[in-house]
Amino acid sequence: SGLNSQSGEAGGSGQRYTWEVTLGGQSLLPNATLVAGAASVVYVFERPAKEYMVTLTEESVGRKGELHVRSITGMVMCKYVRREIRQLTSEDRKAYFEAMDVVAKTDMETGVETYGERFVNLQYMTKKHLYGDACTPYHSGNSFFTAHAAFTLQLDQALRLIEPTACTPYWDYTIDDNLYGHHWEKSVVWDD
């Protein structure tokens, strides 16, 4: 096929596995990392709403020395899943907060130069949210939900320029309301 691939041996079983990950016919696997000693590969899909093709090929030698080859190819769609903040793993939390730190501390010119034209910083997002000198129109009427969803999307796009796995979590305050009533400050979401 002419595509680059990665191979791994499955612990002395005589089987060899080869993985191919492609997007639009272009091999992307050089970005993947083989898990040592295992017949698996780790790859971070970085383009949401894109269809990747993943092929796994197994080669093994039969009892009489004959080569057996079988493969399977499937489509994988990259999707980001927004999770409740308490459901984040330590790695997810670290990725989010480190990327958010860059968004908060990087000026627009440096951010666009370093990360690309979709970069926005905290100052930009705050100014956009305040909508100039007047009070924000985004906290009343029909625009509340759609405007804030659009703001979050724009922020997430900037975060993923910095760290492809970052995604803004949501806070389900009804959990805390059920547990603590009006004393939400007791929630673990406020802990370090």
Coordinates of N, CA and C in Angstrom, one line a residue, residues 20-188:
E20 N -1.9 0.6 10.7 CA -1.8 1.7 9.8 C -3.0 2.6 10.2
V21 N -2.7 3.9 10.4 CA -3.7 4.9 10.6 C -3.6 6.0 9.5
T22 N -4.6 6.2 8.8 CA -4.6 7.1 7.6 C -5.8 8.1 7.7
L23 N -5.5 9.3 7.2 CA -6.6 10.3 7.1 C -6.4 10.9 5.7
G24 N -7.5 10.7 4.8 CA -7.4 11.2 3.5 C -6.3 10.6 2.7
G25 N -6.0 9.3 2.9 CA -4.9 8.6 2.2 C -3.5 8.9 2.7
Q26 N -3.4 9.8 3.7 CA -2.0 10.1 4.2 C -1.8 9.3 5.5
S27 N -0.6 8.7 5.6 CA -0.3 7.9 6.8 C 0.0 8.9 8.0
L28 N -0.6 8.6 9.1 CA -0.4 9.4 10.3 C 0.3 8.6 11.4
L29 N 0.6 7.4 11.2 CA 1.1 6.5 12.3 C 2.4 6.9 12.9
P30 N 3.3 7.6 12.2 CA 4.6 8.0 12.8 C 4.4 8.8 14.1
N31 N 3.2 9.3 14.3 CA 2.9 10.0 15.6 C 2.5 9.1 16.7
A32 N 2.3 7.8 16.4 CA 1.8 6.8 17.4 C 3.0 6.3 18.2
T33 N 2.7 5.7 19.3 CA 3.6 5.2 20.2 C 3.2 3.7 20.5
L34 N 4.2 2.8 20.3 CA 3.9 1.4 20.6 C 4.0 1.2 22.1
V35 N 3.1 0.4 22.6 CA 3.2 0.0 24.0 C 4.1 -1.1 24.1
A36 N 5.2 -1.0 24.9 CA 6.2 -2.0 25.0 C 5.7 -3.4 25.4
G37 N 6.1 -4.4 24.7 CA 5.7 -5.7 25.0 C 4.3 -6.1 24.7
A38 N 3.5 -5.3 24.1 CA 2.1 -5.6 23.9 C 1.8 -5.4 22.4
A39 N 0.8 -6.1 22.0 CA 0.3 -6.0 20.6 C -0.7 -4.9 20.5
S40 N -0.3 -3.7 20.8 CA -1.2 -2.6 20.8 C -0.4 -1.3 20.4
V41 N -1.1 -0.3 20.0 CA -0.5 0.9 19.7 C -1.4 2.1 20.2
V42 N -0.8 3.1 20.6 CA -1.6 4.3 21.1 C -1.5 5.4 20.1
Y43 N -2.6 6.0 19.7 CA -2.6 7.1 18.8 C -3.6 8.1 19.2
V44 N -3.2 9.4 19.2 CA -4.2 10.4 19.6 C -4.8 11.0 18.3
F45 N -6.1 10.9 18.1 CA -6.8 11.4 17.0 C -7.0 12.9 17.3
E46 N -6.5 13.7 16.4 CA -6.4 15.2 16.7 C -7.4 16.0 15.9
R47 N -8.1 15.4 15.0 CA -9.0 16.2 14.1 C -10.5 15.8 14.3
P48 N -11.2 16.5 15.2 CA -12.6 16.2 15.4 C -13.4 16.2 14.1
A49 N -14.4 15.3 14.0 CA -15.4 15.2 12.9 C -14.7 14.7 11.6
K50 N -13.5 14.1 11.7 CA -12.8 13.6 10.6 C -12.9 12.0 10.7
E51 N -12.9 11.4 9.5 CA -12.9 9.9 9.5 C -11.5 9.4 9.2
Y52 N -11.0 8.6 10.2 CA -9.7 8.0 10.0 C -9.9 6.5 9.6
M53 N -9.0 6.0 8.9 CA -9.0 4.6 8.6 C -7.9 3.9 9.4
V54 N -8.3 2.8 10.1 CA -7.4 2.1 10.9 C -7.3 0.7 10.5
T55 N -6.1 0.2 10.2 CA -6.0 -1.2 9.7 C -5.0 -1.9 10.7
L56 N -5.5 -3.1 11.1 CA -4.7 -4.0 11.9 C -4.4 -5.3 11.1
T57 N -3.1 -5.6 10.9 CA -2.8 -6.8 10.2 C -2.0 -7.7 11.1
E58 N -2.4 -9.0 11.1 CA -1.7 -10.0 11.9 C -1.0 -11.0 11.0
E59 N 0.2 -11.2 11.2 CA 1.0 -12.2 10.5 C 1.4 -13.3 11.5
S60 N 1.3 -14.6 11.1 CA 1.7 -15.6 12.0 C 2.3 -16.8 11.1
V61 N 3.1 -17.6 11.7 CA 3.7 -18.7 11.0 C 3.0 -20.0 11.5
G62 N 2.5 -20.8 10.5 CA 1.8 -22.0 10.8 C 2.8 -23.1 11.2
R63 N 2.3 -24.3 11.6 CA 3.1 -25.4 12.0 C 4.1 -25.9 11.0
K64 N 3.7 -25.7 9.7 CA 4.6 -26.2 8.6 C 5.4 -25.1 8.0
G65 N 5.4 -23.9 8.7 CA 6.2 -22.8 8.3 C 5.5 -21.9 7.3
E66 N 4.3 -22.1 7.0 CA 3.5 -21.3 6.1 C 3.1 -20.0 6.8
L67 N 3.1 -18.9 6.0 CA 2.8 -17.6 6.5 C 1.2 -17.4 6.4
H68 N 0.6 -17.0 7.5 CA -0.8 -16.7 7.5 C -0.9 -15.2 7.8
V69 N -1.7 -14.5 6.9 CA -1.9 -13.1 7.1 C -3.4 -12.8 7.0
R70 N -3.8 -12.0 8.0 CA -5.2 -11.5 8.0 C -5.2 -10.1 8.5
S71 N -6.2 -9.3 8.0 CA -6.3 -7.9 8.4 C -7.7 -7.5 8.5
I72 N -7.9 -6.4 9.2 CA -9.2 -5.8 9.3 C -9.0 -4.3 9.3
T73 N -9.9 -3.6 8.6 CA -9.8 -2.2 8.4 C -11.2 -1.6 8.9
G74 N -11.1 -0.6 9.6 CA -12.4 0.1 10.1 C -12.2 1.6 10.1
M75 N -13.3 2.3 10.1 CA -13.3 3.7 10.2 C -13.5 4.1 11.6
V76 N -12.7 5.1 12.0 CA -12.8 5.7 13.4 C -13.1 7.2 13.2
M77 N -14.2 7.7 13.9 CA -14.5 9.1 13.8 C -14.0 9.7 15.1
C78 N -13.2 10.8 15.0 CA -12.7 11.5 16.2 C -13.8 12.4 16.7
K79 N -14.1 12.2 18.0 CA -15.1 13.0 18.7 C -14.6 13.4 20.0
Y80 N -14.9 14.6 20.4 CA -14.5 15.0 21.8 C -15.7 14.9 22.7
V81 N -15.5 14.4 23.8 CA -16.6 14.2 24.8 C -16.4 15.1 25.9
R82 N -17.4 15.9 26.2 CA -17.3 16.9 27.3 C -17.8 16.1 28.5
R83 N -17.0 16.0 29.6 CA -17.3 15.3 30.8 C -17.5 16.2 32.0
E84 N -18.2 15.7 32.9 CA -18.4 16.4 34.2 C -17.0 16.5 34.9
I85 N -16.7 17.6 35.5 CA -15.4 17.9 36.0 C -14.9 16.8 36.9
R86 N -15.8 16.2 37.7 CA -15.3 15.1 38.6 C -15.0 13.8 37.9
Q87 N -15.4 13.7 36.6 CA -15.1 12.5 35.9 C -13.7 12.6 35.1
L88 N -13.1 13.7 35.2 CA -11.8 13.8 34.5 C -10.7 13.0 35.2
T89 N -9.9 12.3 34.4 CA -8.7 11.6 34.9 C -7.7 12.7 35.3
S90 N -6.7 12.3 36.1 CA -5.6 13.2 36.4 C -4.9 13.7 35.2
E91 N -4.8 12.9 34.1 CA -4.1 13.3 32.9 C -5.0 14.3 32.2
D92 N -6.3 14.1 32.1 CA -7.3 15.0 31.5 C -7.2 16.4 32.2
R93 N -7.3 16.3 33.5 CA -7.3 17.6 34.3 C -6.0 18.4 34.1
K94 N -4.9 17.7 34.1 CA -3.6 18.3 33.8 C -3.5 18.9 32.4
A95 N -4.0 18.2 31.4 CA -3.9 18.7 30.1 C -4.8 19.9 29.9
Y96 N -6.0 19.9 30.5 CA -6.9 21.1 30.4 C -6.3 22.3 31.1
F97 N -5.9 22.1 32.4 CA -5.4 23.3 33.1 C -4.1 23.8 32.6
E98 N -3.2 23.0 32.1 CA -2.0 23.5 31.5 C -2.3 24.3 30.2
A99 N -3.2 23.8 29.4 CA -3.6 24.5 28.1 C -4.3 25.8 28.5
M100 N -5.2 25.8 29.5 CA -5.9 27.0 29.9 C -4.9 28.0 30.5
D101 N -3.8 27.6 31.1 CA -2.8 28.5 31.6 C -2.1 29.2 30.5
V102 N -1.9 28.5 29.3 CA -1.3 29.2 28.2 C -2.3 30.2 27.6
V103 N -3.6 29.8 27.5 CA -4.6 30.7 27.0 C -4.7 32.0 27.9
A104 N -4.5 31.8 29.2 CA -4.6 32.9 30.1 C -3.4 33.8 30.1
K105 N -2.2 33.3 29.8 CA -1.0 34.1 30.0 C -0.3 34.5 28.7
T106 N -0.9 34.1 27.5 CA -0.2 34.4 26.2 C -1.0 35.5 25.5
D107 N -0.2 36.5 25.1 CA -0.9 37.6 24.3 C -1.3 37.1 23.0
M108 N -2.3 37.8 22.4 CA -2.9 37.3 21.1 C -1.8 37.2 20.0
E109 N -1.0 38.2 19.8 CA 0.0 38.1 18.7 C 0.9 36.9 18.9
T110 N 1.4 36.7 20.0 CA 2.3 35.5 20.3 C 1.5 34.2 20.1
G111 N 0.3 34.2 20.6 CA -0.5 33.0 20.5 C -0.8 32.6 19.1
V112 N -1.2 33.6 18.3 CA -1.5 33.3 16.8 C -0.3 32.9 16.1
E113 N 0.9 33.6 16.4 CA 2.1 33.2 15.8 C 2.6 31.8 16.1
T114 N 2.4 31.4 17.4 CA 2.8 30.1 17.9 C 1.9 29.0 17.5
Y115 N 0.6 29.2 17.7 CA -0.4 28.1 17.6 C -1.4 28.2 16.4
G116 N -1.4 29.3 15.7 CA -2.2 29.5 14.5 C -3.4 30.4 14.7
E117 N -4.0 30.7 13.6 CA -5.0 31.8 13.6 C -6.3 31.5 14.4
R118 N -6.5 30.3 14.8 CA -7.7 30.0 15.7 C -7.4 30.2 17.2
F119 N -6.2 30.6 17.5 CA -5.8 30.9 18.9 C -6.6 32.1 19.4
V120 N -7.2 32.0 20.6 CA -7.7 33.1 21.3 C -7.2 33.0 22.7
N121 N -7.1 34.2 23.3 CA -6.6 34.2 24.7 C -7.8 34.6 25.6
L122 N -7.5 34.6 26.9 CA -8.5 34.9 27.9 C -9.0 36.4 27.8
Q123 N -8.1 37.3 27.5 CA -8.5 38.7 27.4 C -9.4 38.8 26.2
Y124 N -9.2 38.2 25.1 CA -10.1 38.2 23.9 C -11.4 37.7 24.2
M125 N -11.5 36.5 24.9 CA -12.7 35.9 25.2 C -13.5 36.8 26.2
T126 N -12.9 37.4 27.2 CA -13.5 38.2 28.2 C -14.1 39.4 27.5
K127 N -13.4 40.1 26.6 CA -13.8 41.3 25.9 C -15.0 40.9 25.0
K128 N -15.0 39.8 24.3 CA -16.1 39.3 23.5 C -17.3 39.1 24.3
H129 N -17.1 38.4 25.4 CA -18.3 38.1 26.3 C -18.9 39.4 26.9
L130 N -18.1 40.4 27.2 CA -18.6 41.6 27.7 C -19.3 42.5 26.7
Y131 N -19.0 42.3 25.4 CA -19.6 42.9 24.3 C -19.4 44.4 24.3
G132 N -18.2 44.9 24.4 CA -17.9 46.3 24.4 C -18.1 47.0 25.7
D133 N -18.5 48.2 25.7 CA -18.7 49.0 26.9 C -20.0 48.8 27.6
A134 N -21.0 48.3 26.9 CA -22.3 48.0 27.4 C -22.4 46.7 28.2
C135 N -23.5 46.5 28.9 CA -23.7 45.2 29.5 C -23.9 44.1 28.5
T136 N -23.4 42.9 28.7 CA -23.5 41.8 27.8 C -24.9 41.5 27.4
P137 N -25.1 41.3 26.1 CA -26.5 40.8 25.7 C -26.6 39.3 25.8
Y138 N -25.5 38.6 26.2 CA -25.5 37.2 26.2 C -26.1 36.6 27.5
H139 N -26.6 37.4 28.4 CA -27.1 36.8 29.7 C -28.6 37.0 29.8
S140 N -29.2 37.3 28.7 CA -30.7 37.4 28.7 C -31.2 37.0 27.3
G141 N -32.5 36.6 27.3 CA -33.1 36.3 26.1 C -32.7 35.0 25.5
N142 N -33.0 34.9 24.2 CA -32.7 33.6 23.5 C -31.3 33.3 23.2
S143 N -30.4 34.3 23.3 CA -29.0 34.1 22.9 C -28.2 33.4 24.0
F144 N -28.7 33.3 25.2 CA -27.9 32.8 26.3 C -27.2 31.5 26.0
F145 N -28.0 30.5 25.7 CA -27.5 29.1 25.5 C -26.6 29.0 24.3
T146 N -27.1 29.5 23.2 CA -26.3 29.4 21.9 C -25.0 30.2 22.0
A147 N -25.0 31.4 22.6 CA -23.8 32.2 22.7 C -22.8 31.6 23.5
H148 N -23.2 31.0 24.7 CA -22.2 30.4 25.6 C -21.7 29.1 25.0
A149 N -22.5 28.4 24.3 CA -22.0 27.2 23.6 C -21.0 27.6 22.6
A150 N -21.2 28.6 21.8 CA -20.3 29.1 20.8 C -19.0 29.6 21.5
F151 N -19.1 30.3 22.6 CA -17.9 30.7 23.3 C -17.0 29.5 23.8
T152 N -17.7 28.5 24.3 CA -17.0 27.3 24.7 C -16.3 26.6 23.6
L153 N -17.0 26.5 22.4 CA -16.4 25.9 21.2 C -15.2 26.6 20.8
Q154 N -15.2 28.0 20.8 CA -14.1 28.7 20.4 C -12.9 28.6 21.4
L155 N -13.2 28.5 22.7 CA -12.2 28.3 23.7 C -11.6 26.9 23.5
D156 N -12.4 25.9 23.3 CA -11.9 24.5 23.1 C -11.0 24.4 21.9
Q157 N -11.4 25.1 20.8 CA -10.5 25.1 19.6 C -9.1 25.6 19.9
A158 N -9.1 26.7 20.7 CA -7.8 27.3 21.1 C -7.1 26.3 22.0
L159 N -7.7 25.7 23.0 CA -7.1 24.7 23.9 C -6.5 23.6 23.1
R160 N -7.2 23.1 22.1 CA -6.7 21.9 21.3 C -5.5 22.3 20.4
L161 N -5.4 23.6 20.1 CA -4.2 24.0 19.4 C -2.9 23.8 20.3
I162 N -3.1 24.0 21.5 CA -2.0 23.9 22.5 C -1.9 22.4 23.0
E163 N -3.0 21.7 23.3 CA -3.0 20.3 23.7 C -4.1 19.6 23.1
P164 N -3.9 18.8 22.1 CA -5.0 18.1 21.3 C -6.0 17.3 22.1
T165 N -5.6 16.9 23.3 CA -6.6 16.1 24.1 C -7.4 17.0 25.1
A166 N -7.1 18.3 25.1 CA -7.9 19.1 26.1 C -9.3 19.4 25.6
C167 N -10.2 19.4 26.6 CA -11.6 19.7 26.4 C -12.2 20.3 27.6
T168 N -12.9 21.4 27.5 CA -13.5 22.0 28.7 C -14.5 21.1 29.3
P169 N -14.3 20.8 30.6 CA -15.4 20.0 31.3 C -16.6 20.9 31.7
Y170 N -17.7 20.2 32.0 CA -18.8 21.0 32.5 C -18.9 20.7 34.0
W171 N -19.6 21.5 34.7 CA -19.9 21.3 36.2 C -21.4 21.1 36.3
D172 N -21.7 19.9 36.8 CA -23.1 19.6 37.1 C -23.4 20.0 38.6
Y173 N -23.8 21.2 38.7 CA -24.0 21.8 40.0 C -25.2 21.2 40.7
T174 N -26.1 20.4 40.0 CA -27.2 19.8 40.7 C -26.7 18.7 41.6
I175 N -25.6 18.1 41.3 CA -25.0 17.1 42.2 C -24.7 17.7 43.6
D176 N -24.0 18.9 43.5 CA -23.7 19.6 44.8 C -24.9 20.2 45.5
D177 N -25.9 20.6 44.7 CA -27.1 21.1 45.3 C -27.8 19.9 46.1
N178 N -27.8 18.8 45.5 CA -28.4 17.6 46.1 C -27.6 17.2 47.4
L179 N -26.3 17.3 47.4 CA -25.5 16.9 48.5 C -25.4 18.0 49.6
Y180 N -25.3 19.3 49.2 CA -25.0 20.3 50.1 C -26.0 21.4 50.2
G181 N -27.1 21.3 49.5 CA -28.1 22.4 49.5 C -27.5 23.7 49.0
H182 N -27.6 24.8 49.7 CA -27.1 26.1 49.3 C -25.6 26.2 49.6
H183 N -25.0 25.2 50.2 CA -23.6 25.3 50.6 C -22.7 24.6 49.6
W184 N -22.7 25.1 48.3 CA -21.9 24.5 47.2 C -20.5 24.6 47.5
E185 N -20.1 25.6 48.3 CA -18.6 25.7 48.6 C -18.0 24.5 49.3
K186 N -18.8 23.6 49.7 CA -18.3 22.3 50.3 C -18.0 21.3 49.2
S187 N -18.3 21.6 48.0 CA -18.1 20.6 46.9 C -16.6 20.4 46.7
V188 N -16.3 19.2 46.2 CA -14.9 18.9 45.9 C -14.4 19.7 44.7

